[in-house]
PDB file of C-alpha atoms and ligand atoms in Angstrom:
ATOM      1  CA  MET A 117      -1.196  14.413   9.275  1.00 74.00           C
ATOM      2  CA  SER A 118       2.028  14.955  11.214  1.00 79.00           C
ATOM      3  CA  ASP A 119       1.501  11.920  13.475  1.00 94.00           C
ATOM      4  CA  CYS A 120       0.977   9.528  10.542  1.00 98.00           C
ATOM      5  CA  ILE A 121       4.081   7.535   9.559  1.00 98.00           C
ATOM      6  CA  PHE A 122       2.990   7.238   5.946  1.00 98.00           C
ATOM      7  CA  CYS A 123       2.212  10.974   5.634  1.00 98.00           C
ATOM      8  CA  ARG A 124       5.737  11.583   6.945  1.00 98.00           C
ATOM      9  CA  ILE A 125       7.153   9.266   4.259  1.00 98.00           C
ATOM     10  CA  ILE A 126       5.176  11.226   1.632  1.00 98.00           C
ATOM     11  CA  ASP A 127       6.595  14.473   3.030  1.00 97.00           C
ATOM     12  CA  GLY A 128      10.129  13.047   2.953  1.00 97.00           C
ATOM     13  CA  ASP A 129      10.555  13.281   6.740  1.00 96.00           C
ATOM     14  CA  ILE A 130      11.046   9.505   7.072  1.00 97.00           C
ATOM     15  CA  PRO A 131      13.191   7.674   4.503  1.00 98.00           C
ATOM     16  CA  ALA A 132      11.681   4.876   2.428  1.00 98.00           C
ATOM     17  CA  ASP A 133      12.716   2.794  -0.562  1.00 98.00           C
ATOM     18  CA  ILE A 134      10.280   4.402  -3.004  1.00 98.00           C
ATOM     19  CA  ILE A 135       9.719   2.348  -6.152  1.00 98.00           C
ATOM     20  CA  TYR A 136       6.773   4.151  -7.801  1.00 98.00           C
ATOM     21  CA  GLU A 137       5.286   7.631  -7.710  1.00 98.00           C
ATOM     22  CA  SER A 138       2.287   9.231  -9.379  1.00 98.00           C
ATOM     23  CA  HIS A 139       0.370  12.434  -8.690  1.00 97.00           C
ATOM     24  CA  SER A 140      -1.947  10.566  -6.333  1.00 97.00           C
ATOM     25  CA  ALA A 141      -0.035   7.495  -5.119  1.00 98.00           C
ATOM     26  CA  LEU A 142       3.320   6.310  -3.859  1.00 98.00           C
ATOM     27  CA  ALA A 143       4.792   2.810  -3.476  1.00 98.00           C
ATOM     28  CA  PHE A 144       7.719   1.802  -1.314  1.00 98.00           C
ATOM     29  CA  ARG A 145       9.160  -1.418   0.084  1.00 98.00           C
ATOM     30  CA  ASP A 146       7.725  -2.703   3.354  1.00 98.00           C
ATOM     31  CA  ILE A 147      10.133  -2.415   6.286  1.00 98.00           C
ATOM     32  CA  ASN A 148       9.234  -5.983   7.355  1.00 98.00           C
ATOM     33  CA  PRO A 149       8.851  -7.893   4.072  1.00 98.00           C
ATOM     34  CA  GLN A 150       6.722 -11.036   4.023  1.00 98.00           C
ATOM     35  CA  ALA A 151       7.701 -12.069   0.492  1.00 98.00           C
ATOM     36  CA  PRO A 152      10.610 -11.403  -1.898  1.00 98.00           C
ATOM     37  CA  THR A 153       8.595  -8.440  -3.160  1.00 98.00           C
ATOM     38  CA  HIS A 154       6.493  -6.692  -0.517  1.00 98.00           C
ATOM     39  CA  ALA A 155       5.507  -3.172  -1.491  1.00 99.00           C
ATOM     40  CA  LEU A 156       3.082  -0.792   0.157  1.00 99.00           C
ATOM     41  CA  ILE A 157       0.991   1.388  -2.141  1.00 99.00           C
ATOM     42  CA  ILE A 158      -0.514   4.443  -0.508  1.00 98.00           C
ATOM     43  CA  PRO A 159      -2.527   7.483  -1.561  1.00 98.00           C
ATOM     44  CA  ARG A 160      -0.885  10.874  -1.089  1.00 98.00           C
ATOM     45  CA  GLN A 161      -4.121  11.974   0.571  1.00 98.00           C
ATOM     46  CA  HIS A 162      -4.544  10.742   4.132  1.00 98.00           C
ATOM     47  CA  ILE A 163      -7.450   8.301   4.462  1.00 98.00           C
ATOM     48  CA  SER A 164      -7.346   6.303   7.697  1.00 98.00           C
ATOM     49  CA  THR A 165      -9.192   3.087   6.821  1.00 98.00           C
ATOM     50  CA  ILE A 166     -11.384   1.579   4.124  1.00 98.00           C
ATOM     51  CA  ASN A 167     -14.320   2.678   6.286  1.00 98.00           C
ATOM     52  CA  ASP A 168     -13.361   6.296   5.599  1.00 98.00           C
ATOM     53  CA  ILE A 169     -13.425   5.982   1.792  1.00 98.00           C
ATOM     54  CA  ASP A 170     -16.236   8.034   0.278  1.00 98.00           C
ATOM     55  CA  ASP A 171     -17.469   8.822  -3.221  1.00 97.00           C
ATOM     56  CA  THR A 172     -14.901  11.610  -3.647  1.00 97.00           C
ATOM     57  CA  HIS A 173     -12.072   9.078  -3.247  1.00 98.00           C
ATOM     58  CA  HIS A 174     -12.930   6.740  -6.124  1.00 97.00           C
ATOM     59  CA  GLU A 175     -10.265   8.112  -8.471  1.00 98.00           C
ATOM     60  CA  ILE A 176      -7.617   7.998  -5.758  1.00 98.00           C
ATOM     61  CA  VAL A 177      -8.486   4.441  -4.757  1.00 98.00           C
ATOM     62  CA  GLY A 178      -8.512   3.387  -8.399  1.00 98.00           C
ATOM     63  CA  SER A 179      -5.058   4.885  -8.787  1.00 98.00           C
ATOM     64  CA  LEU A 180      -3.766   2.530  -6.090  1.00 98.00           C
ATOM     65  CA  PHE A 181      -4.645  -0.425  -8.324  1.00 98.00           C
ATOM     66  CA  SER A 182      -3.028   1.225 -11.343  1.00 98.00           C
ATOM     67  CA  ALA A 183       0.068   1.642  -9.189  1.00 98.00           C
ATOM     68  CA  ALA A 184      -0.143  -2.048  -8.212  1.00 98.00           C
ATOM     69  CA  ARG A 185      -0.204  -3.017 -11.871  1.00 98.00           C
ATOM     70  CA  GLU A 186       2.869  -0.874 -12.565  1.00 98.00           C
ATOM     71  CA  VAL A 187       4.805  -2.114  -9.551  1.00 98.00           C
ATOM     72  CA  ALA A 188       4.014  -5.744 -10.380  1.00 98.00           C
ATOM     73  CA  ALA A 189       5.285  -5.210 -13.920  1.00 98.00           C
ATOM     74  CA  GLN A 190       8.429  -3.458 -12.677  1.00 98.00           C
ATOM     75  CA  GLU A 191       9.113  -6.308 -10.263  1.00 98.00           C
ATOM     76  CA  GLY A 192       8.568  -8.950 -12.967  1.00 98.00           C
ATOM     77  CA  LEU A 193       5.530 -10.417 -11.198  1.00 98.00           C
ATOM     78  CA  ALA A 194       2.746  -9.756 -13.689  1.00 98.00           C
ATOM     79  CA  GLU A 195       2.851 -13.094 -15.438  1.00 98.00           C
ATOM     80  CA  ASP A 196       3.472 -15.454 -12.499  1.00 97.00           C
ATOM     81  CA  GLY A 197       1.085 -13.581 -10.220  1.00 98.00           C
ATOM     82  CA  TYR A 198       1.009 -11.631  -7.004  1.00 98.00           C
ATOM     83  CA  ARG A 199      -1.380 -10.677  -4.234  1.00 98.00           C
ATOM     84  CA  VAL A 200      -2.816  -7.284  -3.355  1.00 98.00           C
ATOM     85  CA  VAL A 201      -4.489  -6.908   0.022  1.00 98.00           C
ATOM     86  CA  MET A 202      -5.684  -4.088   2.261  1.00 98.00           C
ATOM     87  CA  ASN A 203      -6.288  -4.663   5.973  1.00 98.00           C
ATOM     88  CA  CYS A 204      -9.054  -2.728   7.729  1.00 98.00           C
ATOM     89  CA  ASN A 205      -8.884  -2.112  11.473  1.00 98.00           C
ATOM     90  CA  GLU A 206      -7.445  -4.232  14.245  1.00 97.00           C
ATOM     91  CA  ALA A 207      -9.077  -7.614  13.599  1.00 97.00           C
ATOM     92  CA  ALA A 208      -7.554  -7.672  10.122  1.00 97.00           C
ATOM     93  CA  GLY A 209      -4.166  -6.607  11.445  1.00 96.00           C
ATOM     94  CA  GLN A 210      -4.093  -2.972  10.339  1.00 98.00           C
ATOM     95  CA  THR A 211      -1.332  -1.221  12.255  1.00 98.00           C
ATOM     96  CA  VAL A 212      -0.821   1.940  10.195  1.00 98.00           C
ATOM     97  CA  PHE A 213      -3.973   3.993   9.833  1.00 98.00           C
ATOM     98  CA  HIS A 214      -3.339   5.440   6.382  1.00 98.00           C
ATOM     99  CA  ILE A 215      -4.828   3.091   3.797  1.00 98.00           C
ATOM    100  CA  HIS A 216      -2.315   0.985   1.897  1.00 98.00           C
ATOM    101  CA  LEU A 217      -2.337  -1.927  -0.472  1.00 98.00           C
ATOM    102  CA  HIS A 218       0.176  -4.613   0.325  1.00 98.00           C
ATOM    103  CA  LEU A 219       1.585  -6.033  -2.917  1.00 98.00           C
ATOM    104  CA  LEU A 220       3.208  -9.426  -2.290  1.00 98.00           C
ATOM    105  CA  GLY A 221       4.946 -11.658  -4.787  1.00 98.00           C
ATOM    106  CA  GLY A 222       7.993 -13.642  -5.688  1.00 98.00           C
ATOM    107  CA  ARG A 223       6.896 -16.808  -3.890  1.00 98.00           C
ATOM    108  CA  ASN A 224       3.840 -19.054  -3.822  1.00 97.00           C
ATOM    109  CA  LEU A 225       1.231 -17.544  -1.499  1.00 97.00           C
ATOM    110  CA  SER A 226      -1.121 -19.781   0.439  1.00 96.00           C
ATOM    111  CA  TRP A 227      -4.873 -19.241   0.738  1.00 96.00           C
ATOM    112  CA  PRO A 228      -6.749 -18.574   2.962  1.00 94.00           C
ATOM    113  CA  PRO A 229      -4.434 -16.106   4.691  1.00 91.00           C
ATOM    114  CA  GLY A 230      -4.048 -16.489   8.467  1.00 83.00           C
TER     115      GLY A 230
HETATM  116  P1  LIG B  78      -0.757  -3.082   8.180  1.00 68.18           P
HETATM  117  O1  LIG B  78      -0.444  -4.049   9.276  1.00 68.18           O
HETATM  118  O2  LIG B  78      -1.691  -3.664   7.112  1.00 68.18           O
HETATM  119  O3  LIG B  78      -1.247  -1.756   8.723  1.00 68.18           O
HETATM  120  O4  LIG B  78       0.626  -2.823   7.452  1.00 68.18           O
HETATM  121  C1  LIG B  78       1.532  -1.845   7.845  1.00 68.18           C
HETATM  122  C2  LIG B  78       2.844  -2.180   7.205  1.00 68.18           C
HETATM  123  O5  LIG B  78       3.668  -1.046   7.235  1.00 68.18           O
HETATM  124  C3  LIG B  78       3.636  -3.283   7.910  1.00 68.18           C
HETATM  125  O6  LIG B  78       3.805  -4.394   7.022  1.00 68.18           O
HETATM  126  C4  LIG B  78       4.975  -2.656   8.252  1.00 68.18           C
HETATM  127  C5  LIG B  78       4.992  -1.429   7.398  1.00 68.18           C
HETATM  128  N1  LIG B  78       5.666  -0.276   7.996  1.00 68.18           N
HETATM  129  C6  LIG B  78       5.390   0.285   9.191  1.00 68.18           C
HETATM  130  N2  LIG B  78       6.185   1.339   9.406  1.00 68.18           N
HETATM  131  C7  LIG B  78       6.957   1.461   8.293  1.00 68.18           C
HETATM  132  C8  LIG B  78       7.966   2.386   7.915  1.00 68.18           C
HETATM  133  O7  LIG B  78       8.322   3.325   8.617  1.00 68.18           O
HETATM  134  N3  LIG B  78       8.551   2.170   6.696  1.00 68.18           N
HETATM  135  C9  LIG B  78       8.182   1.152   5.870  1.00 68.18           C
HETATM  136  N4  LIG B  78       8.817   1.041   4.710  1.00 68.18           N
HETATM  137  N5  LIG B  78       7.220   0.282   6.198  1.00 68.18           N
HETATM  138  C10 LIG B  78       6.626   0.430   7.402  1.00 68.18           C
END
């Protein structure tokens, strides 16, 4: 989708600090990091929100978690721990409507989130 920021990053039209790539997913550093490591993990296929995930997307969505595992290992976070979260729609704070896992780590994270 040409009006989607994350599709434009996938297409190389907008620069990003890409730290992981697979045939179905991409991870890059968040432009406004909330932790020492804050990566966004996105599917190459445009899916707007969790509400739009259907049975044909299971492999793609699973690949986002495989990417999270790889990024966490790369960043040295696997042992200490990290958080993976996906916001859905406005009340949860979703601002980019192309699904993405936030991977946060490198500091102690409080719970519950705000
Ligand atoms: P969310 O609020 O859950 O939709 O998260 C969107 C995140 O995307 C937010 O933390 C900021 C980040 N972001 C928005 N635009 C860009 C961009 O152009 N580049 C990068 N690297 N991150 C972006």
